[in-house]
PDB file of C-alpha atoms and ligand atoms in Angstrom:
ATOM      1  CA  MET A 243       0.313   0.318   0.093  1.00 88.00           C
ATOM      2  CA  THR A 244       1.188   3.451  -0.820  1.00 95.00           C
ATOM      3  CA  THR A 245      -0.269   6.481   0.563  1.00 97.00           C
ATOM      4  CA  ILE A 246      -0.796   9.485  -2.063  1.00 98.00           C
ATOM      5  CA  VAL A 247      -1.974  13.014  -1.158  1.00 98.00           C
ATOM      6  CA  PHE A 248      -4.641  14.960  -3.665  1.00 98.00           C
ATOM      7  CA  ILE A 249      -4.618  18.737  -3.205  1.00 98.00           C
ATOM      8  CA  GLN A 250      -7.720  20.366  -4.842  1.00 97.00           C
ATOM      9  CA  PRO A 251      -7.212  23.926  -6.329  1.00 95.00           C
ATOM     10  CA  ASP A 252      -8.911  25.242  -2.930  1.00 94.00           C
ATOM     11  CA  GLY A 253      -6.127  23.648  -0.659  1.00 96.00           C
ATOM     12  CA  THR A 254      -8.207  20.975   0.684  1.00 97.00           C
ATOM     13  CA  ARG A 255      -6.086  17.770   1.290  1.00 97.00           C
ATOM     14  CA  ARG A 256      -7.168  14.147   1.004  1.00 97.00           C
ATOM     15  CA  GLU A 257      -5.155  10.964   1.523  1.00 98.00           C
ATOM     16  CA  VAL A 258      -5.551   7.899  -0.521  1.00 98.00           C
ATOM     17  CA  ASP A 259      -4.112   4.375   0.076  1.00 97.00           C
ATOM     18  CA  ALA A 260      -3.388   3.153  -3.507  1.00 95.00           C
ATOM     19  CA  LYS A 261      -3.478  -0.432  -3.924  1.00 92.00           C
ATOM     20  CA  ALA A 262      -0.284  -2.213  -5.477  1.00 86.00           C
ATOM     21  CA  GLY A 263      -0.176  -1.845  -9.178  1.00 91.00           C
ATOM     22  CA  GLU A 264      -2.825   1.056  -9.365  1.00 97.00           C
ATOM     23  CA  SER A 265      -2.394   4.447 -11.241  1.00 98.00           C
ATOM     24  CA  GLY A 266      -3.012   7.599  -9.604  1.00 98.00           C
ATOM     25  CA  MET A 267      -5.813   8.100 -11.407  1.00 98.00           C
ATOM     26  CA  GLN A 268      -7.431   4.544 -10.572  1.00 98.00           C
ATOM     27  CA  ALA A 269      -6.657   5.266  -6.868  1.00 98.00           C
ATOM     28  CA  ALA A 270      -8.210   8.842  -7.211  1.00 98.00           C
ATOM     29  CA  VAL A 271     -11.421   7.349  -9.039  1.00 98.00           C
ATOM     30  CA  ARG A 272     -11.718   4.663  -6.779  1.00 97.00           C
ATOM     31  CA  ALA A 273     -11.613   6.862  -3.574  1.00 97.00           C
ATOM     32  CA  GLY A 274     -14.099   9.490  -5.343  1.00 97.00           C
ATOM     33  CA  VAL A 275     -11.472  12.174  -5.426  1.00 98.00           C
ATOM     34  CA  ASP A 276     -13.112  15.522  -6.764  1.00 96.00           C
ATOM     35  CA  GLY A 277     -11.873  16.646 -10.678  1.00 96.00           C
ATOM     36  CA  ILE A 278     -10.121  13.482 -11.815  1.00 97.00           C
ATOM     37  CA  VAL A 279     -11.989  11.626 -14.085  1.00 95.00           C
ATOM     38  CA  GLY A 280     -10.524   9.014 -15.940  1.00 96.00           C
ATOM     39  CA  GLU A 281     -12.959   9.100 -18.733  1.00 96.00           C
ATOM     40  CA  CYS A 282     -10.820   6.919 -21.146  1.00 97.00           C
ATOM     41  CA  GLY A 283     -10.141   4.287 -18.159  1.00 97.00           C
ATOM     42  CA  GLY A 284      -6.109   5.215 -18.564  1.00 97.00           C
ATOM     43  CA  ALA A 285      -5.509   4.841 -22.074  1.00 97.00           C
ATOM     44  CA  CYS A 286      -3.807   8.080 -22.145  1.00 96.00           C
ATOM     45  CA  MET A 287      -6.587   9.643 -24.349  1.00 95.00           C
ATOM     46  CA  CYS A 288      -8.408  12.250 -22.286  1.00 94.00           C
ATOM     47  CA  ALA A 289      -6.404  14.180 -19.678  1.00 93.00           C
ATOM     48  CA  THR A 290      -8.987  14.089 -17.458  1.00 94.00           C
ATOM     49  CA  CYS A 291      -6.706  12.886 -15.044  1.00 96.00           C
ATOM     50  CA  HIS A 292      -4.308  15.753 -15.362  1.00 95.00           C
ATOM     51  CA  VAL A 293      -2.347  16.703 -12.133  1.00 97.00           C
ATOM     52  CA  GLN A 294       0.300  18.909 -10.969  1.00 97.00           C
ATOM     53  CA  VAL A 295       3.182  17.684  -9.253  1.00 98.00           C
ATOM     54  CA  SER A 296       6.243  19.364  -8.016  1.00 98.00           C
ATOM     55  CA  GLU A 297       9.842  19.095  -9.297  1.00 97.00           C
ATOM     56  CA  ALA A 298      11.195  16.851  -6.634  1.00 98.00           C
ATOM     57  CA  ASP A 299       7.975  14.244  -7.142  1.00 98.00           C
ATOM     58  CA  ASP A 300       8.283  14.334 -10.868  1.00 97.00           C
ATOM     59  CA  ALA A 301      11.786  13.245 -10.430  1.00 97.00           C
ATOM     60  CA  ARG A 302      10.605  10.550  -8.119  1.00 97.00           C
ATOM     61  CA  ILE A 303       7.857   9.444 -10.603  1.00 97.00           C
ATOM     62  CA  GLY A 304      10.335   9.396 -13.510  1.00 97.00           C
ATOM     63  CA  PRO A 305       9.953  10.950 -17.246  1.00 96.00           C
ATOM     64  CA  ARG A 306       6.936  11.159 -19.120  1.00 97.00           C
ATOM     65  CA  GLU A 307       6.690   8.570 -21.918  1.00 96.00           C
ATOM     66  CA  ALA A 308       6.088  10.025 -25.584  1.00 97.00           C
ATOM     67  CA  ILE A 309       2.149   9.120 -25.122  1.00 96.00           C
ATOM     68  CA  GLU A 310       1.802  11.027 -22.138  1.00 97.00           C
ATOM     69  CA  GLU A 311       3.803  14.023 -23.836  1.00 96.00           C
ATOM     70  CA  GLU A 312       1.906  13.517 -26.611  1.00 96.00           C
ATOM     71  CA  MET A 313      -1.324  13.899 -24.987  1.00 96.00           C
ATOM     72  CA  LEU A 314      -0.563  16.830 -22.932  1.00 96.00           C
ATOM     73  CA  GLU A 315       0.663  18.796 -25.733  1.00 95.00           C
ATOM     74  CA  SER A 316      -2.601  18.177 -27.497  1.00 95.00           C
ATOM     75  CA  VAL A 317      -4.732  19.398 -24.767  1.00 91.00           C
ATOM     76  CA  LEU A 318      -2.894  21.938 -23.225  1.00 89.00           C
ATOM     77  CA  ASP A 319      -1.848  25.447 -24.765  1.00 88.00           C
ATOM     78  CA  ASP A 320       0.865  25.598 -22.522  1.00 83.00           C
ATOM     79  CA  VAL A 321       2.279  22.195 -20.851  1.00 88.00           C
ATOM     80  CA  SER A 322       4.080  23.105 -17.515  1.00 91.00           C
ATOM     81  CA  PRO A 323       6.877  20.587 -16.642  1.00 92.00           C
ATOM     82  CA  ALA A 324       4.654  20.116 -13.368  1.00 96.00           C
ATOM     83  CA  SER A 325       1.879  18.556 -15.854  1.00 97.00           C
ATOM     84  CA  ARG A 326       1.399  14.541 -15.368  1.00 98.00           C
ATOM     85  CA  LEU A 327      -1.204  12.616 -16.494  1.00 98.00           C
ATOM     86  CA  SER A 328      -2.139  10.802 -13.114  1.00 98.00           C
ATOM     87  CA  CYS A 329      -3.091   7.522 -15.238  1.00 98.00           C
ATOM     88  CA  GLN A 330       0.690   7.127 -16.121  1.00 98.00           C
ATOM     89  CA  ILE A 331       1.910   7.373 -12.895  1.00 98.00           C
ATOM     90  CA  LYS A 332       2.199   3.835 -11.494  1.00 96.00           C
ATOM     91  CA  LEU A 333       1.970   3.808  -8.026  1.00 96.00           C
ATOM     92  CA  ARG A 334       5.210   1.860  -6.138  1.00 95.00           C
ATOM     93  CA  PRO A 335       6.388   1.714  -2.495  1.00 95.00           C
ATOM     94  CA  ASP A 336       9.028   4.547  -3.071  1.00 95.00           C
ATOM     95  CA  LEU A 337       6.279   6.848  -4.181  1.00 97.00           C
ATOM     96  CA  GLU A 338       5.131   6.848  -0.579  1.00 97.00           C
ATOM     97  CA  GLY A 339       3.619  10.672   0.384  1.00 98.00           C
ATOM     98  CA  LEU A 340       3.580  11.416  -3.511  1.00 98.00           C
ATOM     99  CA  VAL A 341       1.483  14.842  -3.867  1.00 98.00           C
ATOM    100  CA  LEU A 342      -0.979  15.213  -6.799  1.00 98.00           C
ATOM    101  CA  ASN A 343      -2.472  18.915  -7.218  1.00 98.00           C
ATOM    102  CA  VAL A 344      -5.671  18.511  -8.628  1.00 97.00           C
ATOM    103  CA  VAL A 345      -6.198  21.060 -11.797  1.00 91.00           C
ATOM    104  CA  GLU A 346      -9.631  21.613 -13.546  1.00 69.00           C
ATOM    105  CA  VAL A 347     -10.777  18.963 -16.085  1.00 54.00           C
ATOM    106  CA  VAL A 348      -9.391  20.033 -19.530  1.00 47.00           C
TER     107      VAL A 348
HETATM  108  S1  FES B 513      -7.556   8.907 -17.810  1.00 83.74           S
HETATM  109 FE1  FES B 513      -7.689   9.324 -19.740  1.00 83.74          FE
HETATM  110  S2  FES B 513      -5.505  10.287 -19.956  1.00 83.74           S
HETATM  111 FE2  FES B 513      -5.811   9.794 -18.070  1.00 83.74          FE
END
């Protein structure tokens, strides 16, 4: 189990215990976290799981795969280095305490 934290745009903080092998999006949808929809089921085709992360957490997650990069570029005018698709974040024990900042659904 890996505990991750979702922070809403208004600052509301919610801790979620992720199951082994879950993505950030799956953990959020299972827990009913507002603002994470996961419309495409994690196929990297919707960006309704968009989150932002700190530089330190981005380094812990690892670099974006090309498919994540392409999806972000197709829906965002300005892709911040902090932007990630939570369906592409596979939760591992070393990501304990990961903070995912929820952004408006695009
Ligand atoms: S759930 Fe669709 S891109 Fe992440």
